[in-house]
mmCIF file of N, CA and C in Angstrom:
data_model
loop_
_atom_site.group_PDB
_atom_site.id
_atom_site.type_symbol
_atom_site.label_atom_id
_atom_site.label_comp_id
_atom_site.label_asym_id
_atom_site.label_seq_id
_atom_site.Cartn_x
_atom_site.Cartn_y
_atom_site.Cartn_z
ATOM 1 N N MET A 1 -48.553 50.421 1.605
ATOM 2 C CA MET A 1 -47.559 49.385 1.520
ATOM 3 C C MET A 1 -46.187 50.028 1.601
ATOM 4 N N LYS A 2 -45.348 49.466 2.448
ATOM 5 C CA LYS A 2 -44.002 49.986 2.614
ATOM 6 C C LYS A 2 -43.069 49.339 1.605
ATOM 7 N N LYS A 3 -42.147 50.100 1.125
ATOM 8 C CA LYS A 3 -41.128 49.572 0.217
ATOM 9 C C LYS A 3 -39.938 49.109 1.044
ATOM 10 N N PHE A 4 -39.382 47.965 0.650
ATOM 11 C CA PHE A 4 -38.230 47.416 1.353
ATOM 12 C C PHE A 4 -36.993 47.720 0.518
ATOM 13 N N LEU A 5 -36.074 48.495 1.054
ATOM 14 C CA LEU A 5 -34.854 48.862 0.340
ATOM 15 C C LEU A 5 -33.657 48.162 0.964
ATOM 16 N N LEU A 6 -32.836 47.592 0.128
ATOM 17 C CA LEU A 6 -31.615 46.944 0.601
ATOM 18 C C LEU A 6 -30.428 47.859 0.335
ATOM 19 N N PRO A 7 -29.476 47.876 1.236
ATOM 20 C CA PRO A 7 -28.274 48.660 0.974
ATOM 21 C C PRO A 7 -27.593 48.149 -0.299
ATOM 22 N N SER A 8 -26.983 49.029 -1.044
ATOM 23 C CA SER A 8 -26.378 48.668 -2.328
ATOM 24 C C SER A 8 -25.267 47.635 -2.173
ATOM 25 N N ALA A 9 -24.550 47.613 -1.068
ATOM 26 C CA ALA A 9 -23.487 46.630 -0.857
ATOM 27 C C ALA A 9 -24.064 45.225 -0.777
ATOM 28 N N VAL A 10 -25.208 45.083 -0.112
ATOM 29 C CA VAL A 10 -25.845 43.776 0.001
ATOM 30 C C VAL A 10 -26.338 43.319 -1.368
ATOM 31 N N VAL A 11 -26.927 44.219 -2.120
ATOM 32 C CA VAL A 11 -27.416 43.895 -3.455
ATOM 33 C C VAL A 11 -26.249 43.450 -4.340
ATOM 34 N N ALA A 12 -25.136 44.150 -4.284
ATOM 35 C CA ALA A 12 -23.975 43.804 -5.097
ATOM 36 C C ALA A 12 -23.419 42.436 -4.704
ATOM 37 N N LEU A 13 -23.367 42.160 -3.415
ATOM 38 C CA LEU A 13 -22.835 40.890 -2.936
ATOM 39 C C LEU A 13 -23.728 39.724 -3.354
ATOM 40 N N VAL A 14 -25.028 39.868 -3.205
ATOM 41 C CA VAL A 14 -25.965 38.820 -3.595
ATOM 42 C C VAL A 14 -25.926 38.616 -5.107
ATOM 43 N N SER A 15 -25.863 39.688 -5.862
ATOM 44 C CA SER A 15 -25.794 39.587 -7.326
ATOM 45 C C SER A 15 -24.534 38.856 -7.759
ATOM 46 N N ALA A 16 -23.415 39.162 -7.133
ATOM 47 C CA ALA A 16 -22.151 38.507 -7.486
ATOM 48 C C ALA A 16 -22.215 37.018 -7.187
ATOM 49 N N ALA A 17 -22.822 36.661 -6.065
ATOM 50 C CA ALA A 17 -22.927 35.251 -5.699
ATOM 51 C C ALA A 17 -23.826 34.500 -6.672
ATOM 52 N N LEU A 18 -24.908 35.124 -7.101
ATOM 53 C CA LEU A 18 -25.828 34.468 -8.019
ATOM 54 C C LEU A 18 -25.260 34.367 -9.426
ATOM 55 N N MET A 19 -24.427 35.292 -9.822
ATOM 56 C CA MET A 19 -23.904 35.327 -11.177
ATOM 57 C C MET A 19 -22.540 34.657 -11.298
ATOM 58 N N ALA A 20 -21.937 34.249 -10.198
ATOM 59 C CA ALA A 20 -20.620 33.611 -10.253
ATOM 60 C C ALA A 20 -20.721 32.274 -10.971
ATOM 61 N N PRO A 21 -19.706 31.947 -11.767
ATOM 62 C CA PRO A 21 -19.740 30.645 -12.441
ATOM 63 C C PRO A 21 -19.619 29.526 -11.412
ATOM 64 N N PRO A 22 -20.209 28.393 -11.683
ATOM 65 C CA PRO A 22 -20.111 27.285 -10.729
ATOM 66 C C PRO A 22 -18.675 26.801 -10.616
ATOM 67 N N ALA A 23 -18.326 26.315 -9.448
ATOM 68 C CA ALA A 23 -16.985 25.765 -9.249
ATOM 69 C C ALA A 23 -16.833 24.529 -10.130
ATOM 70 N N GLU A 24 -15.637 24.383 -10.706
ATOM 71 C CA GLU A 24 -15.400 23.228 -11.566
ATOM 72 C C GLU A 24 -15.309 21.975 -10.707
ATOM 73 N N ALA A 25 -15.951 20.947 -11.163
ATOM 74 C CA ALA A 25 -15.974 19.690 -10.412
ATOM 75 C C ALA A 25 -14.845 18.779 -10.886
ATOM 76 N N ASP A 26 -14.482 17.838 -10.036
ATOM 77 C CA ASP A 26 -13.522 16.824 -10.432
ATOM 78 C C ASP A 26 -14.123 16.015 -11.574
ATOM 79 N N SER A 27 -13.256 15.414 -12.382
ATOM 80 C CA SER A 27 -13.743 14.668 -13.542
ATOM 81 C C SER A 27 -13.116 13.281 -13.582
ATOM 82 N N THR A 28 -13.619 12.471 -14.487
ATOM 83 C CA THR A 28 -13.030 11.163 -14.768
ATOM 84 C C THR A 28 -12.331 11.268 -16.111
ATOM 85 N N GLN A 29 -11.066 10.885 -16.134
ATOM 86 C CA GLN A 29 -10.264 10.966 -17.349
ATOM 87 C C GLN A 29 -9.756 9.580 -17.720
ATOM 88 N N THR A 30 -9.694 9.311 -19.013
ATOM 89 C CA THR A 30 -9.171 8.032 -19.491
ATOM 90 C C THR A 30 -7.765 8.244 -20.024
ATOM 91 N N VAL A 31 -6.817 7.503 -19.450
ATOM 92 C CA VAL A 31 -5.411 7.596 -19.832
ATOM 93 C C VAL A 31 -4.939 6.213 -20.251
ATOM 94 N N ARG A 32 -4.159 6.162 -21.338
ATOM 95 C CA ARG A 32 -3.631 4.894 -21.851
ATOM 96 C C ARG A 32 -2.229 4.650 -21.297
ATOM 97 N N PHE A 33 -2.034 3.463 -20.718
ATOM 98 C CA PHE A 33 -0.727 3.086 -20.181
ATOM 99 C C PHE A 33 -0.225 1.834 -20.886
ATOM 100 N N SER A 34 1.073 1.782 -21.122
ATOM 101 C CA SER A 34 1.712 0.579 -21.652
ATOM 102 C C SER A 34 3.077 0.447 -20.981
ATOM 103 N N VAL A 35 3.695 -0.704 -21.145
ATOM 104 C CA VAL A 35 5.028 -0.921 -20.593
ATOM 105 C C VAL A 35 5.993 -1.193 -21.742
ATOM 106 N N SER A 36 7.212 -0.727 -21.567
ATOM 107 C CA SER A 36 8.244 -0.894 -22.582
ATOM 108 C C SER A 36 8.659 -2.353 -22.688
ATOM 109 N N GLY A 37 9.019 -2.765 -23.881
ATOM 110 C CA GLY A 37 9.542 -4.104 -24.090
ATOM 111 C C GLY A 37 10.854 -4.341 -23.352
ATOM 112 N N LEU A 38 11.470 -3.270 -22.861
ATOM 113 C CA LEU A 38 12.706 -3.420 -22.087
ATOM 114 C C LEU A 38 12.476 -4.156 -20.780
ATOM 115 N N TYR A 39 11.232 -4.207 -20.310
ATOM 116 C CA TYR A 39 10.915 -4.979 -19.117
ATOM 117 C C TYR A 39 10.993 -6.482 -19.386
ATOM 118 N N CYS A 40 10.811 -6.860 -20.626
ATOM 119 C CA CYS A 40 10.834 -8.283 -21.014
ATOM 120 C C CYS A 40 11.763 -8.435 -22.223
ATOM 121 N N PRO A 41 13.082 -8.300 -22.014
ATOM 122 C CA PRO A 41 14.000 -8.258 -23.153
ATOM 123 C C PRO A 41 14.117 -9.562 -23.939
ATOM 124 N N GLU A 42 13.829 -10.700 -23.314
ATOM 125 C CA GLU A 42 14.011 -11.969 -24.016
ATOM 126 C C GLU A 42 12.935 -12.227 -25.056
ATOM 127 N N ASP A 43 11.662 -12.205 -24.645
ATOM 128 C CA ASP A 43 10.583 -12.586 -25.561
ATOM 129 C C ASP A 43 9.459 -11.565 -25.666
ATOM 130 N N GLY A 44 9.614 -10.390 -25.055
ATOM 131 C CA GLY A 44 8.623 -9.333 -25.180
ATOM 132 C C GLY A 44 7.523 -9.396 -24.126
ATOM 133 N N VAL A 45 6.713 -8.363 -24.139
ATOM 134 C CA VAL A 45 5.608 -8.232 -23.176
ATOM 135 C C VAL A 45 4.408 -9.039 -23.673
ATOM 136 N N TYR A 46 3.879 -9.909 -22.815
ATOM 137 C CA TYR A 46 2.655 -10.646 -23.140
ATOM 138 C C TYR A 46 1.461 -9.707 -23.036
ATOM 139 N N GLY A 47 1.399 -8.926 -21.934
ATOM 140 C CA GLY A 47 0.307 -7.978 -21.793
ATOM 141 C C GLY A 47 0.186 -7.432 -20.389
ATOM 142 N N ILE A 48 -0.777 -6.534 -20.226
ATOM 143 C CA ILE A 48 -1.058 -5.862 -18.957
ATOM 144 C C ILE A 48 -2.311 -6.495 -18.355
ATOM 145 N N SER A 49 -2.235 -6.810 -17.062
ATOM 146 C CA SER A 49 -3.404 -7.419 -16.419
ATOM 147 C C SER A 49 -4.094 -6.494 -15.414
ATOM 148 N N HIS A 50 -3.391 -5.455 -14.932
ATOM 149 C CA HIS A 50 -3.997 -4.573 -13.932
ATOM 150 C C HIS A 50 -3.281 -3.217 -13.928
ATOM 151 N N VAL A 51 -4.056 -2.157 -13.700
ATOM 152 C CA VAL A 51 -3.493 -0.816 -13.507
ATOM 153 C C VAL A 51 -4.091 -0.232 -12.240
ATOM 154 N N SER A 52 -3.221 0.315 -11.407
ATOM 155 C CA SER A 52 -3.636 0.968 -10.168
ATOM 156 C C SER A 52 -3.094 2.395 -10.191
ATOM 157 N N VAL A 53 -3.955 3.363 -9.844
ATOM 158 C CA VAL A 53 -3.553 4.772 -9.823
ATOM 159 C C VAL A 53 -3.986 5.384 -8.495
ATOM 160 N N ASN A 54 -3.068 6.091 -7.859
ATOM 161 C CA ASN A 54 -3.364 6.875 -6.662
ATOM 162 C C ASN A 54 -2.720 8.235 -6.871
ATOM 163 N N GLY A 55 -3.471 9.288 -6.572
ATOM 164 C CA GLY A 55 -2.914 10.614 -6.781
ATOM 165 C C GLY A 55 -3.487 11.631 -5.830
ATOM 166 N N ALA A 56 -3.170 12.873 -6.104
ATOM 167 C CA ALA A 56 -3.604 13.988 -5.267
ATOM 168 C C ALA A 56 -5.117 14.097 -5.238
ATOM 169 N N ALA A 57 -5.627 14.618 -4.133
ATOM 170 C CA ALA A 57 -7.051 14.934 -3.965
ATOM 171 C C ALA A 57 -7.972 13.735 -4.172
ATOM 172 N N GLY A 58 -7.507 12.543 -3.829
ATOM 173 C CA GLY A 58 -8.372 11.364 -3.933
ATOM 174 C C GLY A 58 -8.454 10.755 -5.313
ATOM 175 N N MET A 59 -7.625 11.215 -6.241
ATOM 176 C CA MET A 59 -7.623 10.671 -7.593
ATOM 177 C C MET A 59 -7.206 9.202 -7.534
ATOM 178 N N ARG A 60 -8.005 8.319 -8.186
ATOM 179 C CA ARG A 60 -7.653 6.904 -8.125
ATOM 180 C C ARG A 60 -8.303 6.089 -9.242
ATOM 181 N N ALA A 61 -7.704 4.906 -9.445
ATOM 182 C CA ALA A 61 -8.247 3.930 -10.390
ATOM 183 C C ALA A 61 -7.731 2.559 -10.005
ATOM 184 N N GLU A 62 -8.557 1.567 -10.173
ATOM 185 C CA GLU A 62 -8.206 0.152 -10.028
ATOM 186 C C GLU A 62 -8.923 -0.552 -11.166
ATOM 187 N N GLN A 63 -8.176 -1.055 -12.121
ATOM 188 C CA GLN A 63 -8.837 -1.645 -13.278
ATOM 189 C C GLN A 63 -8.093 -2.886 -13.750
ATOM 190 N N ASN A 64 -8.847 -3.967 -13.985
ATOM 191 C CA ASN A 64 -8.285 -5.210 -14.512
ATOM 192 C C ASN A 64 -8.464 -5.246 -16.025
ATOM 193 N N PHE A 65 -7.555 -5.971 -16.683
ATOM 194 C CA PHE A 65 -7.601 -6.114 -18.140
ATOM 195 C C PHE A 65 -7.346 -7.573 -18.494
ATOM 196 N N ILE A 66 -7.795 -7.970 -19.690
ATOM 197 C CA ILE A 66 -7.429 -9.305 -20.142
ATOM 198 C C ILE A 66 -5.912 -9.302 -20.313
ATOM 199 N N TRP A 67 -5.292 -10.413 -20.047
ATOM 200 C CA TRP A 67 -3.840 -10.451 -19.911
ATOM 201 C C TRP A 67 -3.075 -10.059 -21.162
ATOM 202 N N ASN A 68 -3.662 -10.174 -22.342
ATOM 203 C CA ASN A 68 -2.907 -9.837 -23.547
ATOM 204 C C ASN A 68 -3.113 -8.388 -23.992
ATOM 205 N N THR A 69 -3.654 -7.535 -23.103
ATOM 206 C CA THR A 69 -3.818 -6.117 -23.408
ATOM 207 C C THR A 69 -2.442 -5.462 -23.471
ATOM 208 N N LYS A 70 -2.135 -4.810 -24.575
ATOM 209 C CA LYS A 70 -0.831 -4.137 -24.720
ATOM 210 C C LYS A 70 -0.894 -2.691 -24.250
ATOM 211 N N THR A 71 -2.022 -2.029 -24.475
ATOM 212 C CA THR A 71 -2.220 -0.649 -24.032
ATOM 213 C C THR A 71 -3.508 -0.612 -23.224
ATOM 214 N N ALA A 72 -3.380 -0.238 -21.949
ATOM 215 C CA ALA A 72 -4.514 -0.287 -21.029
ATOM 216 C C ALA A 72 -5.148 1.094 -20.888
ATOM 217 N N ALA A 73 -6.334 1.280 -21.458
ATOM 218 C CA ALA A 73 -7.089 2.535 -21.328
ATOM 219 C C ALA A 73 -7.759 2.528 -19.958
ATOM 220 N N THR A 74 -7.257 3.358 -19.055
ATOM 221 C CA THR A 74 -7.654 3.326 -17.650
ATOM 222 C C THR A 74 -8.478 4.553 -17.297
ATOM 223 N N SER A 75 -9.647 4.348 -16.695
ATOM 224 C CA SER A 75 -10.514 5.447 -16.253
ATOM 225 C C SER A 75 -10.097 5.869 -14.849
ATOM 226 N N ILE A 76 -9.630 7.110 -14.736
ATOM 227 C CA ILE A 76 -9.165 7.636 -13.458
ATOM 228 C C ILE A 76 -10.207 8.612 -12.941
ATOM 229 N N SER A 77 -10.728 8.360 -11.746
ATOM 230 C CA SER A 77 -11.781 9.210 -11.188
ATOM 231 C C SER A 77 -11.193 10.268 -10.258
ATOM 232 N N SER A 78 -11.995 11.300 -10.000
ATOM 233 C CA SER A 78 -11.664 12.400 -9.089
ATOM 234 C C SER A 78 -10.418 13.174 -9.509
ATOM 235 N N VAL A 79 -10.261 13.383 -10.820
ATOM 236 C CA VAL A 79 -9.147 14.188 -11.309
ATOM 237 C C VAL A 79 -9.508 15.653 -11.105
ATOM 238 N N PRO A 80 -8.681 16.421 -10.368
ATOM 239 C CA PRO A 80 -9.007 17.827 -10.142
ATOM 240 C C PRO A 80 -8.962 18.628 -11.447
ATOM 241 N N PRO A 81 -9.707 19.731 -11.531
ATOM 242 C CA PRO A 81 -9.772 20.515 -12.767
ATOM 243 C C PRO A 81 -8.409 20.985 -13.259
ATOM 244 N N GLU A 82 -7.488 21.242 -12.336
ATOM 245 C CA GLU A 82 -6.164 21.732 -12.728
ATOM 246 C C GLU A 82 -5.208 20.593 -13.073
ATOM 247 N N GLY A 83 -5.659 19.328 -12.943
ATOM 248 C CA GLY A 83 -4.800 18.182 -13.196
ATOM 249 C C GLY A 83 -3.965 17.872 -11.965
ATOM 250 N N ALA A 84 -3.263 16.744 -12.004
ATOM 251 C CA ALA A 84 -2.437 16.355 -10.856
ATOM 252 C C ALA A 84 -1.514 15.212 -11.244
ATOM 253 N N LEU A 85 -0.492 15.010 -10.395
ATOM 254 C CA LEU A 85 0.407 13.872 -10.562
ATOM 255 C C LEU A 85 -0.285 12.602 -10.085
ATOM 256 N N ALA A 86 -0.058 11.534 -10.813
ATOM 257 C CA ALA A 86 -0.643 10.238 -10.463
ATOM 258 C C ALA A 86 0.470 9.225 -10.295
ATOM 259 N N ASN A 87 0.408 8.479 -9.213
ATOM 260 C CA ASN A 87 1.323 7.360 -9.003
ATOM 261 C C ASN A 87 0.684 6.143 -9.653
ATOM 262 N N VAL A 88 1.348 5.611 -10.671
ATOM 263 C CA VAL A 88 0.786 4.537 -11.492
ATOM 264 C C VAL A 88 1.563 3.248 -11.255
ATOM 265 N N THR A 89 0.843 2.155 -11.038
ATOM 266 C CA THR A 89 1.454 0.831 -10.959
ATOM 267 C C THR A 89 0.758 -0.067 -11.972
ATOM 268 N N VAL A 90 1.545 -0.626 -12.879
ATOM 269 C CA VAL A 90 1.023 -1.494 -13.926
ATOM 270 C C VAL A 90 1.527 -2.915 -13.674
ATOM 271 N N THR A 91 0.602 -3.864 -13.584
ATOM 272 C CA THR A 91 0.977 -5.272 -13.470
ATOM 273 C C THR A 91 0.981 -5.851 -14.884
ATOM 274 N N TYR A 92 2.122 -6.375 -15.283
ATOM 275 C CA TYR A 92 2.287 -6.890 -16.642
ATOM 276 C C TYR A 92 2.860 -8.303 -16.574
ATOM 277 N N ARG A 93 2.839 -8.987 -17.703
ATOM 278 C CA ARG A 93 3.384 -10.336 -17.809
ATOM 279 C C ARG A 93 4.250 -10.427 -19.057
ATOM 280 N N CYS A 94 5.371 -11.098 -18.913
ATOM 281 C CA CYS A 94 6.266 -11.315 -20.052
ATOM 282 C C CYS A 94 5.879 -12.598 -20.778
ATOM 283 N N ASN A 95 6.232 -12.663 -22.063
ATOM 284 C CA ASN A 95 6.078 -13.902 -22.815
ATOM 285 C C ASN A 95 7.070 -14.932 -22.279
ATOM 286 N N VAL A 96 6.616 -16.153 -22.130
ATOM 287 C CA VAL A 96 7.485 -17.267 -21.747
ATOM 288 C C VAL A 96 7.348 -18.323 -22.838
ATOM 289 N N LYS A 97 8.470 -18.710 -23.436
ATOM 290 C CA LYS A 97 8.426 -19.680 -24.526
ATOM 291 C C LYS A 97 8.227 -21.090 -23.977
ATOM 292 N N VAL A 98 7.222 -21.771 -24.524
ATOM 293 C CA VAL A 98 6.927 -23.155 -24.172
ATOM 294 C C VAL A 98 6.944 -23.932 -25.488
ATOM 295 N N LEU A 99 7.970 -24.736 -25.696
ATOM 296 C CA LEU A 99 8.182 -25.427 -26.966
ATOM 297 C C LEU A 99 8.191 -24.405 -28.106
ATOM 298 N N TRP A 100 7.171 -24.385 -28.968
ATOM 299 C CA TRP A 100 7.161 -23.442 -30.093
ATOM 300 C C TRP A 100 6.163 -22.293 -29.912
ATOM 301 N N TRP A 101 5.466 -22.195 -28.785
ATOM 302 C CA TRP A 101 4.509 -21.120 -28.538
ATOM 303 C C TRP A 101 4.892 -20.350 -27.281
ATOM 304 N N TYR A 102 4.173 -19.263 -27.059
ATOM 305 C CA TYR A 102 4.421 -18.409 -25.890
ATOM 306 C C TYR A 102 3.200 -18.387 -24.978
ATOM 307 N N GLU A 103 3.472 -18.327 -23.687
ATOM 308 C CA GLU A 103 2.423 -18.177 -22.685
ATOM 309 C C GLU A 103 2.792 -17.018 -21.774
ATOM 310 N N ALA A 104 1.807 -16.598 -20.963
ATOM 311 C CA ALA A 104 2.041 -15.500 -20.025
ATOM 312 C C ALA A 104 2.892 -15.974 -18.857
ATOM 313 N N GLY A 105 3.886 -15.195 -18.521
ATOM 314 C CA GLY A 105 4.700 -15.483 -17.351
ATOM 315 C C GLY A 105 4.012 -14.971 -16.099
ATOM 316 N N SER A 106 4.720 -14.989 -14.993
ATOM 317 C CA SER A 106 4.150 -14.504 -13.728
ATOM 318 C C SER A 106 4.039 -12.984 -13.756
ATOM 319 N N GLY A 107 3.118 -12.459 -12.968
ATOM 320 C CA GLY A 107 2.888 -11.016 -12.924
ATOM 321 C C GLY A 107 4.059 -10.272 -12.300
ATOM 322 N N GLN A 108 4.414 -9.161 -12.906
ATOM 323 C CA GLN A 108 5.458 -8.274 -12.408
ATOM 324 C C GLN A 108 4.903 -6.864 -12.426
ATOM 325 N N GLN A 109 5.546 -5.960 -11.715
ATOM 326 C CA GLN A 109 5.004 -4.599 -11.651
ATOM 327 C C GLN A 109 6.006 -3.557 -12.132
ATOM 328 N N ALA A 110 5.463 -2.580 -12.824
ATOM 329 C CA ALA A 110 6.209 -1.392 -13.235
ATOM 330 C C ALA A 110 5.497 -0.197 -12.616
ATOM 331 N N ALA A 111 6.258 0.762 -12.128
ATOM 332 C CA ALA A 111 5.637 1.919 -11.467
ATOM 333 C C ALA A 111 6.265 3.204 -11.970
ATOM 334 N N GLY A 112 5.488 4.268 -11.882
ATOM 335 C CA GLY A 112 5.975 5.590 -12.272
ATOM 336 C C GLY A 112 4.986 6.654 -11.856
ATOM 337 N N THR A 113 5.412 7.890 -11.998
ATOM 338 C CA THR A 113 4.549 9.032 -11.707
ATOM 339 C C THR A 113 4.316 9.780 -13.010
ATOM 340 N N ARG A 114 3.062 10.009 -13.332
ATOM 341 C CA ARG A 114 2.698 10.674 -14.582
ATOM 342 C C ARG A 114 1.653 11.749 -14.306
ATOM 343 N N TRP A 115 1.590 12.756 -15.191
ATOM 344 C CA TRP A 115 0.637 13.860 -15.054
ATOM 345 C C TRP A 115 -0.673 13.483 -15.726
ATOM 346 N N VAL A 116 -1.785 13.755 -15.038
ATOM 347 C CA VAL A 116 -3.121 13.562 -15.612
ATOM 348 C C VAL A 116 -3.771 14.933 -15.687
ATOM 349 N N TYR A 117 -4.161 15.345 -16.884
ATOM 350 C CA TYR A 117 -4.804 16.638 -17.078
ATOM 351 C C TYR A 117 -6.242 16.588 -16.569
ATOM 352 N N GLY A 118 -6.746 17.735 -16.122
ATOM 353 C CA GLY A 118 -8.098 17.803 -15.584
ATOM 354 C C GLY A 118 -9.181 17.736 -16.647
ATOM 355 N N SER A 119 -8.836 18.020 -17.910
ATOM 356 C CA SER A 119 -9.809 17.954 -18.996
ATOM 357 C C SER A 119 -9.060 17.861 -20.319
ATOM 358 N N GLY A 120 -9.809 17.604 -21.362
ATOM 359 C CA GLY A 120 -9.227 17.550 -22.697
ATOM 360 C C GLY A 120 -8.548 16.224 -22.986
ATOM 361 N N PRO A 121 -7.868 16.162 -24.139
ATOM 362 C CA PRO A 121 -7.206 14.917 -24.530
ATOM 363 C C PRO A 121 -6.070 14.576 -23.561
ATOM 364 N N GLN A 122 -5.898 13.306 -23.316
ATOM 365 C CA GLN A 122 -4.842 12.827 -22.435
ATOM 366 C C GLN A 122 -3.759 12.149 -23.280
ATOM 367 N N PRO A 123 -2.501 12.333 -22.918
ATOM 368 C CA PRO A 123 -1.448 11.607 -23.634
ATOM 369 C C PRO A 123 -1.436 10.146 -23.218
ATOM 370 N N GLY A 124 -0.867 9.305 -24.033
ATOM 371 C CA GLY A 124 -0.622 7.921 -23.638
ATOM 372 C C GLY A 124 0.771 7.855 -23.028
ATOM 373 N N TYR A 125 0.943 7.039 -22.008
ATOM 374 C CA TYR A 125 2.231 6.930 -21.338
ATOM 375 C C TYR A 125 2.764 5.517 -21.440
ATOM 376 N N THR A 126 4.067 5.401 -21.712
ATOM 377 C CA THR A 126 4.766 4.128 -21.671
ATOM 378 C C THR A 126 5.721 4.169 -20.496
ATOM 379 N N LEU A 127 5.647 3.153 -19.634
ATOM 380 C CA LEU A 127 6.561 3.070 -18.494
ATOM 381 C C LEU A 127 7.832 2.362 -18.940
ATOM 382 N N PHE A 128 8.973 2.932 -18.574
ATOM 383 C CA PHE A 128 10.282 2.366 -18.899
ATOM 384 C C PHE A 128 11.015 1.984 -17.629
ATOM 385 N N PRO A 129 11.878 0.963 -17.697
ATOM 386 C CA PRO A 129 12.664 0.598 -16.510
ATOM 387 C C PRO A 129 13.701 1.659 -16.180
#
């Protein structure tokens, strides 16, 4: 029986490839967004109805909320391991006084760019005018 010997360079290269840590995959991160009461100075913010996120490397989110949500916990998919900037658009509604109670006004949008970390705890962001 013949012995099969591999050159040491090939052995080292194959060993390095087999022992290399796996590449980090994109993740889904949950970030909380809210809007400042300065957007609705008369009677305050009724709530957030939708959050849209578009960012680097295909990072995105489209999420609806019940209209009286004050802080929208949004799941953002395809966040790169190193994190990235996200273009955020929040659709919100102001309180509108009707006799002695308040109802939701028409939808308005607030936009901003915020950083989304690739892992770990995420900060909450408030959008200001």
